[in-house]
C-alpha positions as a printed NumPy array, in Angstrom:
array([[-15.763, 118.294,  39.673],
       [-15.085, 114.764,  39.445],
       [-17.396, 112.773,  41.832],
       [-16.751, 109.694,  43.827],
       [-18.348, 106.802,  45.169],
       [-17.536, 104.064,  48.045],
       [-20.3  , 102.03 ,  48.695],
       [-20.161, 100.438,  52.841],
       [-22.658,  97.446,  51.804],
       [-24.096,  95.43 ,  49.214],
       [-27.054,  97.069,  49.603],
       [-25.793, 100.223,  48.52 ],
       [-23.776,  99.045,  45.404],
       [-26.938,  99.119,  42.846],
       [-27.502, 102.807,  43.415],
       [-23.627, 103.73 ,  43.082],
       [-23.371, 101.696,  39.89 ],
       [-26.435, 103.562,  38.815],
       [-25.028, 106.841,  38.831],
       [-21.51 , 105.967,  36.907],
       [-21.56 , 106.988,  33.178],
       [-19.222, 105.904,  30.156],
       [-16.539, 107.939,  31.457],
       [-16.482, 106.94 ,  34.98 ],
       [-14.118, 104.675,  36.308],
       [-14.45 , 101.427,  39.095],
       [-11.373, 101.486,  40.724],
       [ -9.47 ,  98.776,  42.56 ],
       [ -6.161,  98.495,  43.778],
       [ -5.178, 101.361,  41.555],
       [ -2.114,  99.904,  40.599],
       [ -1.943, 100.363,  36.958],
       [ -5.284, 102.82 ,  36.999],
       [ -3.606, 105.479,  39.408],
       [ -0.67 , 106.038,  36.883],
       [ -2.994, 106.279,  34.058],
       [ -4.777, 109.03 ,  36.189],
       [ -1.886, 111.091,  36.708],
       [ -0.3  , 110.901,  33.863],
       [ -3.588, 112.102,  32.046],
       [ -4.019, 109.577,  29.755],
       [ -7.89 , 108.931,  31.347],
       [ -9.885, 111.655,  32.981],
       [-13.081, 109.917,  34.263],
       [-15.967, 112.471,  35.427],
       [-16.411, 109.847,  38.248],
       [-14.381, 106.957,  40.419],
       [-16.197, 104.   ,  42.371],
       [-14.698, 102.002,  44.932],
       [-15.83 ,  98.779,  45.792],
       [-13.118,  97.452,  48.163],
       [-14.949,  98.415,  51.768],
       [-18.043,  95.924,  51.039],
       [-16.969,  92.847,  53.327],
       [-18.043,  89.861,  50.727],
       [-16.06 ,  91.797,  48.255],
       [-13.077,  90.716,  49.851],
       [-13.783,  87.209,  51.035],
       [-12.256,  83.828,  50.101],
       [-14.581,  81.052,  51.01 ],
       [-15.597,  77.128,  50.017],
       [-19.272,  76.555,  49.373],
       [-19.387,  72.972,  48.648],
       [-17.722,  72.283,  44.965],
       [-16.889,  76.209,  44.485],
       [-14.68 ,  78.406,  45.875],
       [-15.892,  81.707,  45.716],
       [-12.871,  85.091,  45.255],
       [-14.13 ,  88.549,  46.099],
       [-13.12 ,  90.704,  43.26 ],
       [-11.567,  93.014,  45.68 ],
       [ -8.916,  90.221,  47.003],
       [ -5.508,  91.299,  46.672],
       [ -2.392,  89.293,  45.496],
       [ -1.019,  88.952,  48.496],
       [ -4.214,  87.821,  50.137],
       [ -4.567,  84.972,  47.89 ],
       [ -1.334,  83.9  ,  48.187],
       [ -1.752,  83.377,  51.727],
       [ -5.036,  81.846,  51.856],
       [ -4.894,  78.689,  53.275],
       [ -8.226,  77.337,  50.553],
       [ -6.067,  79.088,  47.268],
       [ -3.281,  77.116,  48.555],
       [ -4.905,  74.094,  49.005],
       [ -7.27 ,  73.795,  46.303],
       [ -5.898,  76.611,  43.64 ],
       [ -2.262,  76.753,  43.837],
       [ -1.517,  78.028,  40.214],
       [ -3.871,  80.827,  41.515],
       [ -1.219,  81.034,  44.601],
       [  1.903,  81.019,  41.678],
       [  0.105,  83.446,  39.64 ],
       [ -0.592,  85.759,  42.726],
       [  2.714,  85.729,  44.23 ],
       [  4.775,  86.541,  41.17 ],
       [  3.102,  89.774,  40.39 ],
       [  5.068,  92.763,  40.607],
       [  6.77 ,  93.779,  44.057],
       [  5.081,  93.398,  47.508],
       [  3.672,  97.023,  46.893],
       [  1.641,  96.424,  43.969],
       [  0.748,  92.558,  45.376],
       [ -0.74 ,  94.278,  48.574],
       [ -3.078,  96.612,  46.393],
       [ -3.326,  94.36 ,  43.24 ],
       [ -7.004,  92.767,  42.989],
       [ -8.22 ,  89.734,  41.111],
       [-10.936,  92.274,  39.745],
       [ -8.221,  94.621,  38.54 ],
       [ -6.329,  92.135,  36.931],
       [ -8.888,  91.029,  34.636],
       [-10.49 ,  94.142,  33.984],
       [ -7.073,  95.653,  32.375],
       [ -7.775,  93.063,  29.871],
       [ -3.959,  92.934,  29.316],
       [ -2.548,  90.004,  27.317],
       [  0.401,  89.887,  29.891],
       [ -1.96 ,  89.791,  32.813],
       [ -0.903,  86.914,  34.856],
       [ -3.637,  85.763,  36.577],
       [ -5.817,  85.206,  33.322],
       [ -4.356,  82.042,  31.675],
       [ -5.025,  80.441,  35.846],
       [ -8.592,  81.259,  36.011],
       [ -9.201,  79.965,  32.556],
       [ -7.433,  76.432,  33.564],
       [ -9.748,  76.45 ,  36.167],
       [-12.755,  77.126,  34.107],
       [-13.846,  79.792,  36.35 ],
       [-16.813,  82.391,  36.155],
       [-17.194,  85.748,  37.064],
       [-20.302,  87.519,  38.968],
       [-20.873,  91.118,  37.497],
       [-23.216,  93.534,  39.568],
       [-25.324,  96.107,  37.539],
       [-27.8  ,  98.308,  39.154],
       [-30.642,  95.847,  38.143],
       [-29.207,  92.528,  39.883],
       [-26.079,  90.703,  39.044],
       [-25.367,  87.911,  36.106],
       [-22.775,  85.134,  35.683],
       [-20.64 ,  84.668,  32.944],
       [-17.879,  82.505,  32.409],
       [-13.913,  84.67 ,  32.384],
       [-13.458,  83.058,  28.809],
       [-16.318,  85.325,  27.523],
       [-15.134,  88.677,  29.558],
       [-12.236,  89.977,  27.282],
       [-12.9  ,  91.413,  23.75 ],
       [ -9.549,  92.95 ,  23.136],
       [ -6.909,  94.465,  24.856],
       [ -8.06 ,  96.902,  27.546],
       [-11.729,  95.883,  26.88 ],
       [-14.162,  93.72 ,  28.515],
       [-17.632,  93.312,  27.897],
       [-18.611,  95.309,  31.145],
       [-20.792,  98.39 ,  30.294],
       [-20.37 , 101.796,  32.241],
       [-22.371, 100.599,  35.078],
       [-21.404,  97.227,  35.979],
       [-18.535,  95.682,  38.546],
       [-16.888,  92.311,  38.681],
       [-18.09 ,  91.51 ,  42.435],
       [-16.567,  87.535,  42.627],
       [-15.086,  84.717,  40.871],
       [-16.322,  81.606,  41.16 ],
       [-13.506,  78.753,  41.022],
       [-15.326,  75.038,  40.636],
       [-12.787,  72.492,  42.616],
       [-10.456,  71.549,  40.375],
       [-10.071,  67.237,  40.282],
       [ -6.438,  67.832,  39.157],
       [ -3.219,  69.017,  40.437],
       [ -2.019,  72.723,  39.282],
       [  1.078,  75.038,  39.101],
       [  1.802,  78.373,  37.211],
       [  5.275,  79.735,  35.775],
       [  5.878,  82.96 ,  34.092],
       [  8.876,  84.144,  32.297],
       [  9.589,  88.145,  32.46 ],
       [ 12.803,  90.052,  31.38 ],
       [ 13.44 ,  90.489,  34.98 ],
       [ 13.411,  88.399,  37.78 ],
       [ 11.353,  91.161,  40.088],
       [  8.72 ,  93.374,  39.138],
       [  8.483,  91.942,  35.847],
       [  5.617,  92.226,  33.332],
       [  4.48 ,  88.435,  32.195],
       [  6.159,  87.792,  28.972],
       [  5.15 ,  84.008,  28.693],
       [  2.917,  82.37 ,  31.376],
       [  1.975,  79.164,  31.694],
       [ -0.86 ,  77.225,  33.427],
       [ -0.888,  73.463,  33.961],
       [ -3.148,  70.849,  35.006],
       [ -2.468,  67.443,  35.819],
       [ -4.95 ,  64.506,  36.7  ],
       [ -2.914,  61.497,  37.113],
       [ -3.338,  57.836,  37.369],
       [ -0.23 ,  56.33 ,  38.83 ],
       [  2.633,  57.47 ,  36.904],
       [  0.359,  58.355,  33.791],
       [ -1.334,  60.926,  32.762],
       [ -5.048,  60.654,  32.374],
       [ -5.623,  64.524,  31.443],
       [ -4.215,  67.995,  30.829],
       [ -5.072,  71.25 ,  30.638],
       [ -2.808,  73.653,  29.339],
       [ -2.943,  77.466,  28.926],
       [ -0.342,  80.008,  27.57 ],
       [ -0.494,  83.704,  28.787],
       [  1.26 ,  86.827,  26.75 ],
       [  1.513,  85.215,  23.64 ],
       [ -1.721,  86.405,  22.097],
       [ -4.697,  88.813,  22.838],
       [ -5.975,  86.102,  25.28 ],
       [ -4.773,  82.678,  26.655],
       [ -3.979,  79.957,  24.508],
       [ -5.433,  76.51 ,  25.063],
       [ -2.745,  73.92 ,  24.18 ],
       [ -5.109,  70.884,  23.221],
       [ -2.867,  69.175,  20.904],
       [ -0.085,  69.062,  23.693],
       [ -2.62 ,  67.797,  26.44 ],
       [ -3.751,  65.109,  23.823],
       [ -0.337,  63.951,  23.1  ],
       [  0.556,  63.302,  26.773],
       [ -2.452,  61.402,  27.41 ],
       [ -1.368,  57.785,  28.778],
       [  2.179,  58.612,  28.914],
       [  4.844,  59.351,  31.972],
       [  6.117,  62.682,  32.321],
       [  9.66 ,  62.35 ,  31.282],
       [ 12.295,  64.457,  30.143],
       [ 11.331,  63.982,  26.285],
       [  8.067,  63.937,  26.478],
       [  8.086,  67.585,  28.321],
       [ 10.35 ,  68.819,  25.507],
       [  7.744,  67.749,  23.181],
       [  5.023,  69.648,  25.137],
       [  7.571,  72.404,  24.858],
       [  7.613,  72.259,  21.239],
       [  3.598,  72.591,  20.925],
       [  4.252,  76.173,  22.507],
       [  7.268,  77.266,  20.871],
       [  6.055,  76.402,  17.333],
       [  2.655,  78.059,  18.047],
       [  5.073,  81.114,  19.107],
       [  6.663,  80.924,  15.858],
       [  4.049,  80.669,  13.769],
       [  1.313,  83.137,  15.608],
       [  3.634,  85.915,  17.378],
       [  4.82 ,  88.971,  15.318],
       [  8.888,  89.797,  15.368],
       [  8.453,  93.305,  17.324],
       [  6.779,  91.14 ,  20.401],
       [  9.788,  89.061,  20.729],
       [  8.591,  86.669,  18.924],
       [ 12.138,  84.743,  18.794],
       [ 13.227,  85.274,  22.19 ],
       [  9.696,  83.656,  23.245],
       [ 10.308,  80.784,  21.002],
       [ 13.111,  79.775,  23.253],
       [ 12.531,  80.852,  26.749],
       [  9.021,  79.28 ,  26.254],
       [ 10.908,  75.966,  26.656],
       [ 12.022,  76.582,  29.696],
       [  8.991,  78.09 ,  31.483],
       [  7.178,  74.528,  29.889],
       [  9.599,  72.757,  32.067],
       [  9.546,  74.764,  34.555],
       [  5.946,  74.423,  35.469],
       [  6.316,  70.681,  35.135],
       [  8.713,  70.649,  37.856],
       [  7.005,  72.87 ,  40.192],
       [  3.498,  70.461,  39.613],
       [  5.806,  67.333,  39.79 ],
       [  6.222,  68.256,  43.461],
       [  2.793,  68.82 ,  44.545],
       [  1.594,  65.069,  43.314]])
C-alpha cells in the first residue's frame, strides 16, 4: 500500500523526508507526474507533498536576493509584483507554460525537478545565476542551479531530498524570455531563449543569452554576447546573434530532434526576444 506524507510546517519536514526511500516521489503540482502515475510508468511506495508548508509558497525580496518558494505556481510567478519588476524573464517563462490549468498547478520546483531539456524556466534560472536550497533530514544545502541537472529526467537530488526555495540575485540587467513551440498554446518548448542586456545609452555594455531545448542543459552563447559588446541593437546585429544560435543547432542537434526546423525557427525566436526586451529598456 502506498504511503503518503504531507508536512504542514518546516519543523515537520525532516521527519517526512527521512521516511522516504529511493522508490518514493516528491510531488509538486503533479502536472507531469500524475500522468506517469496513472499510466503505470512510475510505481512509488510513498508520496510526499510539501505544498502545505507556507514558506514554500512565498516570494520575497530580501536585500539583494529574491527568494521564490519551490511550490510557487506558474500563475503566481506570472502575476507577482516582485517577479514582474525584478525578474521579468521568469514572468515571461511562467506565463507561457502550458494551459491555464497547468499554470495554476505546475511549480517552479517541479519544472527543475523534471530535468527536461524543454523545461521553460530552466534557461531563465541559468540567466539569473539562480541557486536552489535543498532540504534533507539533516538540514539544508544551497547549490547553483547549473549543477542540478545530471541528464534528462535525473537531478542531483537524493531519495530523501527536496527543493524548498530558489534564490535569485537581483539582476543589474533587463531581461526577457521567448519560446517557440509547435502550437500556439499548450505547447512543449522547442526553443526557448532567455536574454539579458545591460545598456550604456544605445550601446550594449554586457549581454547574457541562454537557449533551451537545443541540448540536455541550457546553452550559453558567450561568443554572441562578446560580439554584441559595444554595439547598438539594430537589425543586422540581431540577425548576426541569431546566426550563432542557428549555427550551433546545425552543428550539434541530431536530425531526429527537428534540427532543420530549429535552424531556421531559432532566428525568429532571437528576433522576438530582442523585440520584447527593447520594450523594457
